[in-house]
Coordinates of C-alpha atoms in Angstrom, one line a residue:
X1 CA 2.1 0.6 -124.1
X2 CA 2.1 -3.2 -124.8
X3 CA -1.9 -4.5 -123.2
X4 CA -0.9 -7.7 -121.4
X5 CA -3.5 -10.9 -121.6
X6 CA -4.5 -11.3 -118.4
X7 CA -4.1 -13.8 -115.6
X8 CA -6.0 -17.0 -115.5
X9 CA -6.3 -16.2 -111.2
X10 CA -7.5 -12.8 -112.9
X11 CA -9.7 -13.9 -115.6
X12 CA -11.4 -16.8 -112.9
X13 CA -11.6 -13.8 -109.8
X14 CA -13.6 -11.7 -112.4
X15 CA -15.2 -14.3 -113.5
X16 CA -16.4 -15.3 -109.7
X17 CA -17.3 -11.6 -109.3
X18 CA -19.6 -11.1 -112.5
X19 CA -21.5 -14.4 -110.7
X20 CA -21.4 -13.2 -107.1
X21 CA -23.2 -9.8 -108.7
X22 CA -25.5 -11.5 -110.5
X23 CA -27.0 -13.7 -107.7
X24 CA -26.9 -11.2 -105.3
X25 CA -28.0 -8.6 -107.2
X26 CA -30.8 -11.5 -108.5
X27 CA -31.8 -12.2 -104.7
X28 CA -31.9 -8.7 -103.7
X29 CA -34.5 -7.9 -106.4
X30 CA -36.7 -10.9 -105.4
X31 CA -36.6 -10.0 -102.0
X32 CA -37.2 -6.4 -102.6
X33 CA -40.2 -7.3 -105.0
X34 CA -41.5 -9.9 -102.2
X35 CA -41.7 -6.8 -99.4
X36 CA -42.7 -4.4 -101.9
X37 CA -45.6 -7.0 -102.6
X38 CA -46.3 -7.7 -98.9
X39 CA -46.2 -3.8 -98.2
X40 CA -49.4 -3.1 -100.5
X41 CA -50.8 -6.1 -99.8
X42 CA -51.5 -5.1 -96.5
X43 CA -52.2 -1.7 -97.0
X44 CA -54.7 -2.6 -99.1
X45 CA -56.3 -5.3 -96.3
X46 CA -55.9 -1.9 -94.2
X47 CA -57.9 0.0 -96.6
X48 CA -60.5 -2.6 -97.2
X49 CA -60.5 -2.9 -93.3
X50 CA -61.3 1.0 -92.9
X51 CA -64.2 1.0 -96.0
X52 CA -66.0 -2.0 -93.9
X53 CA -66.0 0.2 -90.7
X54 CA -66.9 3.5 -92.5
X55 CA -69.9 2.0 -94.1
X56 CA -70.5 0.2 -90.8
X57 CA -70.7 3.7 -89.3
X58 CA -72.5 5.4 -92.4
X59 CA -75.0 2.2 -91.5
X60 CA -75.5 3.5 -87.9
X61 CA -75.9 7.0 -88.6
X62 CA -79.0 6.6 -90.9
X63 CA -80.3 4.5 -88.8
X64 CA -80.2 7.0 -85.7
X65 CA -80.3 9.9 -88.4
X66 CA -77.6 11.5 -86.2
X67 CA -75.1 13.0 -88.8
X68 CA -73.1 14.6 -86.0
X69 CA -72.6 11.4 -84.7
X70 CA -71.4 10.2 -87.6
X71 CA -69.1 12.9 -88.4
X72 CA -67.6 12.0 -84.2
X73 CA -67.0 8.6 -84.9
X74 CA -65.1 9.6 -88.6
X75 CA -63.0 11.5 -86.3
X76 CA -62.1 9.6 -84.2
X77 CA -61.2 6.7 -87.0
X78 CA -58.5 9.3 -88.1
X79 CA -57.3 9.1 -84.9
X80 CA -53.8 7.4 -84.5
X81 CA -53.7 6.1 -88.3
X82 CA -51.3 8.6 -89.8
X83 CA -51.9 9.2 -93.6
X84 CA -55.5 8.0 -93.6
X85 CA -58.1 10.4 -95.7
X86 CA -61.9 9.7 -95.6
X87 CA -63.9 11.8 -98.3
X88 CA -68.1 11.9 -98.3
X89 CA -69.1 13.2 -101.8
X90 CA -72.8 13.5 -103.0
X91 CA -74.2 12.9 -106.2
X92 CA -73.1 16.6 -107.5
X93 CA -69.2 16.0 -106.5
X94 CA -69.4 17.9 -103.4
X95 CA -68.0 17.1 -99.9
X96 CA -70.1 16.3 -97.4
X97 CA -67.5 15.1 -95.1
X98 CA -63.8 15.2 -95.4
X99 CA -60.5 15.0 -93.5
X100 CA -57.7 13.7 -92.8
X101 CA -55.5 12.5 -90.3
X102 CA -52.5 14.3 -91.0
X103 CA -53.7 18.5 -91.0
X104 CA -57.9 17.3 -89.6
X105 CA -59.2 19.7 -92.0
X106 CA -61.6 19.3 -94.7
X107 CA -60.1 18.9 -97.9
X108 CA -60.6 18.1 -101.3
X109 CA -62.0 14.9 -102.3
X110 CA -58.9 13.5 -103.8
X111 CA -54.9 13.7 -102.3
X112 CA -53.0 16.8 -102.5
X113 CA -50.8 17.5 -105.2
X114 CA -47.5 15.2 -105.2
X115 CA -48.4 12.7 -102.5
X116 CA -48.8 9.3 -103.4
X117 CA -51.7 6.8 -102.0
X118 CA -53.8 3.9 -102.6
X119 CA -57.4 5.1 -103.0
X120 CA -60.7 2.7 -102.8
X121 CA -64.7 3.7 -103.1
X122 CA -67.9 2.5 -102.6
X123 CA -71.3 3.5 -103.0
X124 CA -73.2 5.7 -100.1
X125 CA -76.3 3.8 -99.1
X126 CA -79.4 6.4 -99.6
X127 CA -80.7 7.7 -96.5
X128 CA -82.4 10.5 -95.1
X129 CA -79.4 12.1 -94.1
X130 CA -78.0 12.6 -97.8
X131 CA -79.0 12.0 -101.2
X132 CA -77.0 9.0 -102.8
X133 CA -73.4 9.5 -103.4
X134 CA -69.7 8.1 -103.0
X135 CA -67.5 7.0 -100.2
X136 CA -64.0 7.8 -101.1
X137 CA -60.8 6.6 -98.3
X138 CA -57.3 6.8 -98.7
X139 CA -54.0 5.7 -97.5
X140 CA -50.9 7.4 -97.8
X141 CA -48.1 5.3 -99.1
X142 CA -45.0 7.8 -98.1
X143 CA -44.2 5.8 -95.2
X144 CA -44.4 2.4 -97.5
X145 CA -42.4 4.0 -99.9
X146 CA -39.9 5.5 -97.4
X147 CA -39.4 1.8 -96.0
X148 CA -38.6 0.0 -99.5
X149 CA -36.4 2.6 -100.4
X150 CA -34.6 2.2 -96.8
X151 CA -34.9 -1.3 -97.7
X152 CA -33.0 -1.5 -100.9
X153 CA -30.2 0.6 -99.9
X154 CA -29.5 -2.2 -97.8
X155 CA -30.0 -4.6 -100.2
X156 CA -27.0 -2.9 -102.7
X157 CA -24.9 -2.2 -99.2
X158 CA -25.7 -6.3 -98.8
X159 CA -24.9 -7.0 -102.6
X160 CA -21.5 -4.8 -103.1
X161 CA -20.2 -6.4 -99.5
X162 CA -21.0 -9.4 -101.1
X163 CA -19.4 -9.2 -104.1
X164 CA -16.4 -7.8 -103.1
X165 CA -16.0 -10.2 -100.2
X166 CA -16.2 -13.0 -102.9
X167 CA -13.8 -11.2 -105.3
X168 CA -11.1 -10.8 -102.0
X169 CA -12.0 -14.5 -100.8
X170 CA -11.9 -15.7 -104.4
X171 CA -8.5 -14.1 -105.3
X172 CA -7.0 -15.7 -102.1
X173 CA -8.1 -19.1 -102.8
X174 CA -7.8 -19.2 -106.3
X175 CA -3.8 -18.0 -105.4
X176 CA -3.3 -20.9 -103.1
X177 CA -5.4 -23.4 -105.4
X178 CA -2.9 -22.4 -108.6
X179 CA 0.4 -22.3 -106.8
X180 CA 1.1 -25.9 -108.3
X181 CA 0.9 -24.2 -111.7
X182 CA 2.8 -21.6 -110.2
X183 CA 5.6 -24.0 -108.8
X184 CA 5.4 -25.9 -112.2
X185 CA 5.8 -23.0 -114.8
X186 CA 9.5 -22.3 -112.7
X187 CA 10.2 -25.9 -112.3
X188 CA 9.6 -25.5 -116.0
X189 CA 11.6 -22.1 -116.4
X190 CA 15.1 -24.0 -115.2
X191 CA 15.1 -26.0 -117.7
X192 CA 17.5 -25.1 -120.4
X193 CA 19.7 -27.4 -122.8
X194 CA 22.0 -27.8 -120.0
X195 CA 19.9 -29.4 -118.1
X196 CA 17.5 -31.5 -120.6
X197 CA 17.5 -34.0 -118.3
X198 CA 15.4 -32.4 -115.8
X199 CA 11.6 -33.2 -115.4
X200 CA 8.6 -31.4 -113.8
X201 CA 7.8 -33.0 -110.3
X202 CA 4.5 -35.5 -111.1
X203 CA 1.3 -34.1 -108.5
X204 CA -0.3 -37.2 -106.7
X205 CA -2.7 -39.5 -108.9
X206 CA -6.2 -37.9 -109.2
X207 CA -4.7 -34.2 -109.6
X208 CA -6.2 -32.2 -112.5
X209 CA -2.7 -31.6 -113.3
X210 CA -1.5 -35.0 -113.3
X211 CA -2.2 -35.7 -117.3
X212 CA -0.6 -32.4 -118.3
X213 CA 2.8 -32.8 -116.3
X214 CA 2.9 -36.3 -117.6
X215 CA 2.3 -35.2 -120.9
X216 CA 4.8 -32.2 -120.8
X217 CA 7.5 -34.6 -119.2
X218 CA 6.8 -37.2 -122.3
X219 CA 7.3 -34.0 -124.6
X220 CA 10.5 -33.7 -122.8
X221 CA 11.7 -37.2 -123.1
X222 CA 11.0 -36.7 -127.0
X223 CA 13.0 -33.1 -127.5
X224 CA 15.9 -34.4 -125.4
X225 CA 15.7 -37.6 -127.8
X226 CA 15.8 -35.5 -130.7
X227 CA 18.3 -33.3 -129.4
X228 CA 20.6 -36.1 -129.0
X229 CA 19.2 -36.9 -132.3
X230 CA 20.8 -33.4 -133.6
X231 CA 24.1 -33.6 -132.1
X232 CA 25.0 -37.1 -133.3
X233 CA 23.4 -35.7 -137.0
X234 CA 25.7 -32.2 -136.9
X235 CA 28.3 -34.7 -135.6
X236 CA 28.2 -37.5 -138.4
X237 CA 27.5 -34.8 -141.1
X238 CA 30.8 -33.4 -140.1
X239 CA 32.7 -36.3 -140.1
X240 CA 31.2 -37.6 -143.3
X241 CA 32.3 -34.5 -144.5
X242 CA 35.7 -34.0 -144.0
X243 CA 36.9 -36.8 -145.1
X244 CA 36.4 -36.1 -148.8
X245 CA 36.8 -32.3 -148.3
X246 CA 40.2 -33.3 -146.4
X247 CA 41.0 -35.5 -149.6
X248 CA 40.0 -32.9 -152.2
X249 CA 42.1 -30.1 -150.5
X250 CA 45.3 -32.2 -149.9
X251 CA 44.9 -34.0 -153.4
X252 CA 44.8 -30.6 -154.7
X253 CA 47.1 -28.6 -152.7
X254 CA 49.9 -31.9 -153.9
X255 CA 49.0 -31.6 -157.7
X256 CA 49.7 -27.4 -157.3
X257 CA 53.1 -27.6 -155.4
X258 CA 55.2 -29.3 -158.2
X259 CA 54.3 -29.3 -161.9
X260 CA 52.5 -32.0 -163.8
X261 CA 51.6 -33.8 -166.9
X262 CA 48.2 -33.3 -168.5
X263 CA 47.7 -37.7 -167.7
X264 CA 48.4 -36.7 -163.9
X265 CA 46.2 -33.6 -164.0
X266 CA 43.3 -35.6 -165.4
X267 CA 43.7 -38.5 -162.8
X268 CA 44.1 -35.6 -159.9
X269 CA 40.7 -34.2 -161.3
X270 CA 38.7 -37.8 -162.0
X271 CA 39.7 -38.6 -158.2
X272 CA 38.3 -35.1 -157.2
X273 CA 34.8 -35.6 -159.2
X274 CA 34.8 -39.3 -157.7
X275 CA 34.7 -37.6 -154.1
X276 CA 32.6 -34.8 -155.9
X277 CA 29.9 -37.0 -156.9
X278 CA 29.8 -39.0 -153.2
X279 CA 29.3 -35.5 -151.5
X280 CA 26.5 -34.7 -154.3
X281 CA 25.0 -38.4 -153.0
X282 CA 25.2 -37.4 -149.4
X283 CA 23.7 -34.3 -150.0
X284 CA 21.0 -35.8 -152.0
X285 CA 20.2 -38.0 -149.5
X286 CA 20.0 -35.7 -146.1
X287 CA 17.8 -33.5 -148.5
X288 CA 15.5 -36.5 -149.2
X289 CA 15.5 -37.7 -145.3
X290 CA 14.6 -34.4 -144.2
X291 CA 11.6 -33.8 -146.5
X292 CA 10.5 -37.3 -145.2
X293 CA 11.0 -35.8 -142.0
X294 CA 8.7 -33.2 -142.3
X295 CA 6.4 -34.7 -143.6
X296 CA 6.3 -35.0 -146.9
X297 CA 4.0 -38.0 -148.7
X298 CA 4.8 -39.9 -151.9
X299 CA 3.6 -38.7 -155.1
X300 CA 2.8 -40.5 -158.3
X301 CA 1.6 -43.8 -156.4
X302 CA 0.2 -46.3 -158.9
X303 CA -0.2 -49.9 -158.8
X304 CA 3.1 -51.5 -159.1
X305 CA 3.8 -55.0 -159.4
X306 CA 6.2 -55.9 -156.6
X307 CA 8.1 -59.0 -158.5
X308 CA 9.0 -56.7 -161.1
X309 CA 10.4 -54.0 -159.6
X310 CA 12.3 -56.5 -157.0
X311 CA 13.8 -58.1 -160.4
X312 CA 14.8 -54.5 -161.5
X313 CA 16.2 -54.5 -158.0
X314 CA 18.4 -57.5 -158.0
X315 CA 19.8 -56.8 -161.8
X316 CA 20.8 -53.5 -160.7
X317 CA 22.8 -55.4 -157.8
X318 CA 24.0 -57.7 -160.1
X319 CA 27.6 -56.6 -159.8
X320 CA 27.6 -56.5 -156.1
X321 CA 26.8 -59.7 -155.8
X322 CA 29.0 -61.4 -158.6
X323 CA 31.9 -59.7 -156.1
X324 CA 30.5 -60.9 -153.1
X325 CA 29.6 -64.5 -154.4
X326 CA 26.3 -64.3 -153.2
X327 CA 22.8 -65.2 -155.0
X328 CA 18.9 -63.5 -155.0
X329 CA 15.9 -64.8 -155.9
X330 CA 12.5 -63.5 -155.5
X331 CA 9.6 -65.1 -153.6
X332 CA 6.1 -64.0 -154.3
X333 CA 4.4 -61.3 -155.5
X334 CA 1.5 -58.8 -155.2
X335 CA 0.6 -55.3 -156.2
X336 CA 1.0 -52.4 -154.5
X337 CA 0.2 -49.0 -154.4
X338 CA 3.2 -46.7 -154.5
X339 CA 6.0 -44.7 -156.4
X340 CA 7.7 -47.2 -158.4
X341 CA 11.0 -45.1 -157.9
X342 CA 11.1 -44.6 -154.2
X343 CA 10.2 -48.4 -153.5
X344 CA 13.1 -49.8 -156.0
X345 CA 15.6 -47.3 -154.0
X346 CA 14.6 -48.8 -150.5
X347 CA 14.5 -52.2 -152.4
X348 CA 18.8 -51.8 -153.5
X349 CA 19.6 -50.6 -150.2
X350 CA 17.8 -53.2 -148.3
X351 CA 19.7 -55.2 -150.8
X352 CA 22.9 -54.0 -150.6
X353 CA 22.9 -54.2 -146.9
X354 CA 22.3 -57.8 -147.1
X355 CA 25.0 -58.7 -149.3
X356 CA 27.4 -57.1 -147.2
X357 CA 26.5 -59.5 -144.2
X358 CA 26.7 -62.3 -146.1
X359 CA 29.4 -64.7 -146.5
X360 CA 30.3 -66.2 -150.2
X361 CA 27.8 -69.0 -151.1
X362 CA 24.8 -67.6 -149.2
X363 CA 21.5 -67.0 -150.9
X364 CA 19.7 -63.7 -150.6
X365 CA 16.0 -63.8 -151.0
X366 CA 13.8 -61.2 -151.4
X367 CA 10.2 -61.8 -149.9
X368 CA 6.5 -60.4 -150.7
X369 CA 3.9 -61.2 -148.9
X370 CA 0.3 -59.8 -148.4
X371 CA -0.6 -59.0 -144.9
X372 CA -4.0 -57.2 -144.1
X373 CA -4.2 -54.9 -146.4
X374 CA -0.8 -54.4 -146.8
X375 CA 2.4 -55.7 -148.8
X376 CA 5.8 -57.1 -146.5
X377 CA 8.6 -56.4 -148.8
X378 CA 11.8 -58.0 -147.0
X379 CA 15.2 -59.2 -147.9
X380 CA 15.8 -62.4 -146.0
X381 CA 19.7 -62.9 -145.5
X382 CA 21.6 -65.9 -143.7
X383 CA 24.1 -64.5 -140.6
X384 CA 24.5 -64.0 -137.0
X385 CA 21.4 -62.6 -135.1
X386 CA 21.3 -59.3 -135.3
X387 CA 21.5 -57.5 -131.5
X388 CA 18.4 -55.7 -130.1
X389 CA 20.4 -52.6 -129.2
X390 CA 21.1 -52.9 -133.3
X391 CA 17.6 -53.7 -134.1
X392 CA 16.5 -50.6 -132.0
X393 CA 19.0 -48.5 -134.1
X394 CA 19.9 -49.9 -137.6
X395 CA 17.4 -47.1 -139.5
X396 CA 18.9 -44.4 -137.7
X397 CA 21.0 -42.0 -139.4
X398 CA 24.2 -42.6 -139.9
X399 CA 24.5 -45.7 -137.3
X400 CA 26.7 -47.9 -137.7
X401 CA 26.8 -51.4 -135.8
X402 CA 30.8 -51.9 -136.4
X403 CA 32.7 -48.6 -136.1
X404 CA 35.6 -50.2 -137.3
X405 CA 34.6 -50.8 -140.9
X406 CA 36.2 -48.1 -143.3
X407 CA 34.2 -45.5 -145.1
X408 CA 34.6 -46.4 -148.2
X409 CA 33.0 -50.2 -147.1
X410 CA 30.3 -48.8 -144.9
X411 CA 29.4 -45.9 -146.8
X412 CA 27.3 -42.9 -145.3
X413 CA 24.9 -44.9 -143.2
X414 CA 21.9 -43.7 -144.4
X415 CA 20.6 -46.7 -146.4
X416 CA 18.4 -48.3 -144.0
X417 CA 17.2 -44.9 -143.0
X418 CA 16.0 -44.2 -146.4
X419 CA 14.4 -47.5 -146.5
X420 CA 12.2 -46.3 -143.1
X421 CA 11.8 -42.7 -145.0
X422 CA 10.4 -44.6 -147.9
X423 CA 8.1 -46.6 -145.6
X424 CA 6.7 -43.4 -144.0
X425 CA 5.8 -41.6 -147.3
X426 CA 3.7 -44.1 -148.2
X427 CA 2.2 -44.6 -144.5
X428 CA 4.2 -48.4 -144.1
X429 CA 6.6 -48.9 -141.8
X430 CA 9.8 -50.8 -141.1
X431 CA 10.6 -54.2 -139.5
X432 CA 13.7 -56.9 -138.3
X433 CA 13.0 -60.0 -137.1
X434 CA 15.0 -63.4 -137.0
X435 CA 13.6 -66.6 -138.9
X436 CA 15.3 -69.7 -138.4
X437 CA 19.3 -69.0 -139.2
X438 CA 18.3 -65.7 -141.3
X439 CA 17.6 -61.5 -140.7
X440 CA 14.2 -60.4 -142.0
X441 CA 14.6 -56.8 -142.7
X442 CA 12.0 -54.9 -145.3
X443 CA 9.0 -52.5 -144.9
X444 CA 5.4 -52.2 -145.4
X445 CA 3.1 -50.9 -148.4
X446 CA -0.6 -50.1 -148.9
X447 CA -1.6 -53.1 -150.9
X448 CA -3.4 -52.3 -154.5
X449 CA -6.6 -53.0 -155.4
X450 CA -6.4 -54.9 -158.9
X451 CA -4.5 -58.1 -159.2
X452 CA -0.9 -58.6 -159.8
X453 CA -0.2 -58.2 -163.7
X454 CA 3.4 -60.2 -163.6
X455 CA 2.5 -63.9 -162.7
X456 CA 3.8 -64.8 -159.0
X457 CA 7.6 -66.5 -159.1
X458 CA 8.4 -68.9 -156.7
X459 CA 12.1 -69.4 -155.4
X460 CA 13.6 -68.3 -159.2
X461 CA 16.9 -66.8 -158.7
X462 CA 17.8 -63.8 -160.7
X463 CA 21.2 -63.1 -162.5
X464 CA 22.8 -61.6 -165.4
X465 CA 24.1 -58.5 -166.2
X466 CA 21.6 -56.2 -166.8
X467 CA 22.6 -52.6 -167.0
X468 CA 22.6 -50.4 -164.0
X469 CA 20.1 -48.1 -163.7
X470 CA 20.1 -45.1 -162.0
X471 CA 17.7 -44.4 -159.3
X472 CA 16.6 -40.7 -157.5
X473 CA 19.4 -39.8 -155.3
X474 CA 21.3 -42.5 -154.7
X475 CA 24.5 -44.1 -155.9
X476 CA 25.1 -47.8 -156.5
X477 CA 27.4 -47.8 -153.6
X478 CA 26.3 -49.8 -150.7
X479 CA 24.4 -47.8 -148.6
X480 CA 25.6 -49.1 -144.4
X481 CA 26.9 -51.4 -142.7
X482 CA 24.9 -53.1 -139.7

């Protein structure tokens, strides 16, 4: 048998039940202990009271020397005062005198076996009448007794109505105060992928559920986000993919159904391993995104001088640009700290990008600037403004401003997002802006604390032909197209 957790209207009712006992149970044993206190107070008052008349009696006696008359008036003190005993003991511990009110016989100086009662003394005055010796009166307490314990069974009848009253009263109206949660757990039970777009109904401002609803609803907005996320991703990945797959099994399927020369098998097979090697790169890349998307941080930071790695940056684009017509230079320079490799990969994307939206003639310039404690590396390009529906999607995956560009010009669409991966493992992040006629588009690094070692550049265009070199998964293709 599976124990179930239980309610929170249970956990509160029992809750509200263990306090409702406690006070009750608290007041009744104050007000017990207050009548059980006012009870012997006054029987001992009583008790004092009947000593004073005793002795005034005792007083009277030797004075008249009448001991019968004192013995009368002793009788007649027993007289309508149930449980009252009155000893007269000498010197030698016998009774002179004794009685009580309940059999009016003599008896012992001292109650009877198993009754309870509150005894006093005093001292017999000498007289004439007896040699010195000891007044002895007591009170019964049975009746006392007999009242508080009438009295506390009324008190724990009191106490367990009382508790279970506010355990009944207490369920009710903790029911009726948690039917919103109630209403709001099924409002939250319809929702299923079908129906993403639904949202829990907001209780008035001031509600204590107010913040959580808002809060679940915003935790709503971002599931549905990435779920939309997810089906354009599944959706891209597959259409990135079948185009080469699609290639590889026709190409092959061709070279198979007739047979060829060993020059037109090794063509079929270097066009296969070209395909090969640009799923390996698209692979490479989700891989990389999606340890950037769970969190992963850049290892092996260091100190890096900025204007070195951006001249690494525009040699290795050197041939891209040649084709394009277009120049880079570098502006500026600082140090920063991060993984040399990582920040020269977002560096030839951001790069690459650029030289595909600019025309022949145009001059790329790749900017680095300090800013607070951080480092703005940016490719600055001449062209068009870019849209703010763009803007708010460029370094999404697989996005793609103009669907009508080929594959093979706008490659997989994940440059840009790399650059933002980049940016995140090292705790930066990504901008766009427009300056003047030209796109800003770069990212953010935490700045170093020592001093550039590479002295700043200022406006020095870079070219040659430098030797490509290969960076961590990634191809010299370019990487999207805006």
């Amino acid at each position: 048998m599976t124990w179930r957790h239980p309610s929170i209207a249970a956990r509160l009712t029992a809750g509200l039940g263990v306090v409702a006992l406690v006070v009750f149970s608290t007041a009744g044993w104050l007000l017990q202990r207050a009548l059980e206190s006012e009870l012997v107070d006054a029987d001992q008052m009583k008790l004092a009271g009947k000593v004073s008349v005793v002795l005034h009696f005792i007083d009277e006696a030797n004075r008249s020397g009448d001991r019968a008359a004192l013995f009368h008036h002793l009788d007649d003190l027993r007289i309508g005062h149930d449980g009252l005993h009155i000893w007269l003991v000498n010197e030698g511990g016998d009774t002179i005198y004794g009685a009580s009110s309940t059999t009016g016989t003599t008896v012992a100086p001292r109650p009877a076996p198993g009754v309870r009662a509150d005894v006093t003394e005093a001292a017999l005055p000498s007289a004439s009448l007896w040699p010195a010796g000891r007044l002895r009166v007591a009170i019964e307490s049975g009746p006392r007794d007999e009242l508080l314990r009438s009295h506390l069974a009324t008190l724990v009848l009191i106490c367990a109505l009382g508790v279970g009253s506010t355990v009944l009263l207490s369920w009710v109206a903790i029911g009726r105060c948690l039917r919103p949660v109630s209403q709001l757990s099924a409002e939250a039970s319809d929702i299923t992928p079908s129906s993403m777009g639904r949202r829990l109904t907001v209780p008035p401002e001031g509600a204590e559920l107010t913040g959580l609803v808002r809060a679940f609803n915003q935790a709503l907005d971002r599931l549905e986000d990435a779920y939309a996320q997810l089906q354009a991703f599944n959706a891209n990945v597959a259409h990135e993919l079948r185009t080469p797959l699609a290639s590889l099994v026709t190409g092959t399927q061709v070279t198979l159904s007739s047979p060829r020369s060993r020059e037109d098998l090794r063509e079929v097979l270097m066009s296969n391993l070209e395909e090969l090697q640009l799923l390996n790169a698209l692979v490479n890349d989700m891989l990389f995104l999606s340890r950037a998307d769970r969190g992963d941080r850049a290892e092996g930071l260091e100190d890096v001088a900025l204007g070195s790695e951006a001249d690494k940056a525009i040699r290795y684009c050197d041939a891209l640009l040649q084709e394009a017509g277009v120049a880079a230079e570098r502006s500026g320079d600082a140090t920063a700290v991060c993984n040399p490799p990582l920040v020269l990969r977002a560096l030839v994307n951001l790069l690459t990008n650029a030289i595909r939206h600019s025309r022949a003639g145009d001059t790329i310039q790749v900017l680095i600037e300090p800013d607070h404690g951080l480092v703005a590396l940016s490719v600055l390009n001449p062209g068009i403004e870019i849209p703010a529906p763009v803007r708010a999607q460029m370094f999404d995956r697989f996005y793609r401003a103009d669907s009508s560009r080929s594959r093979g010009q706008a490659g997989h669409g994940l440059g840009l997002a790399i650059v933002a991966a980049v940016a995140r493992m090292h705790g930066g992040t990504v901008f766009v802006e427009r300056i003047g006629q030209a796109n800003r588009v770069g990212l953010t690094l935490p700045a170093g604390d020592t001093p550039s070692s590479v002295d700043p550049v200022e406006g020095v265009a870079v070219v040659g032909t430098a030797p490509v070199m290969p960076l961590p998964n990634s191809t010299a293709r370019p990487a999207r197209s805006l």
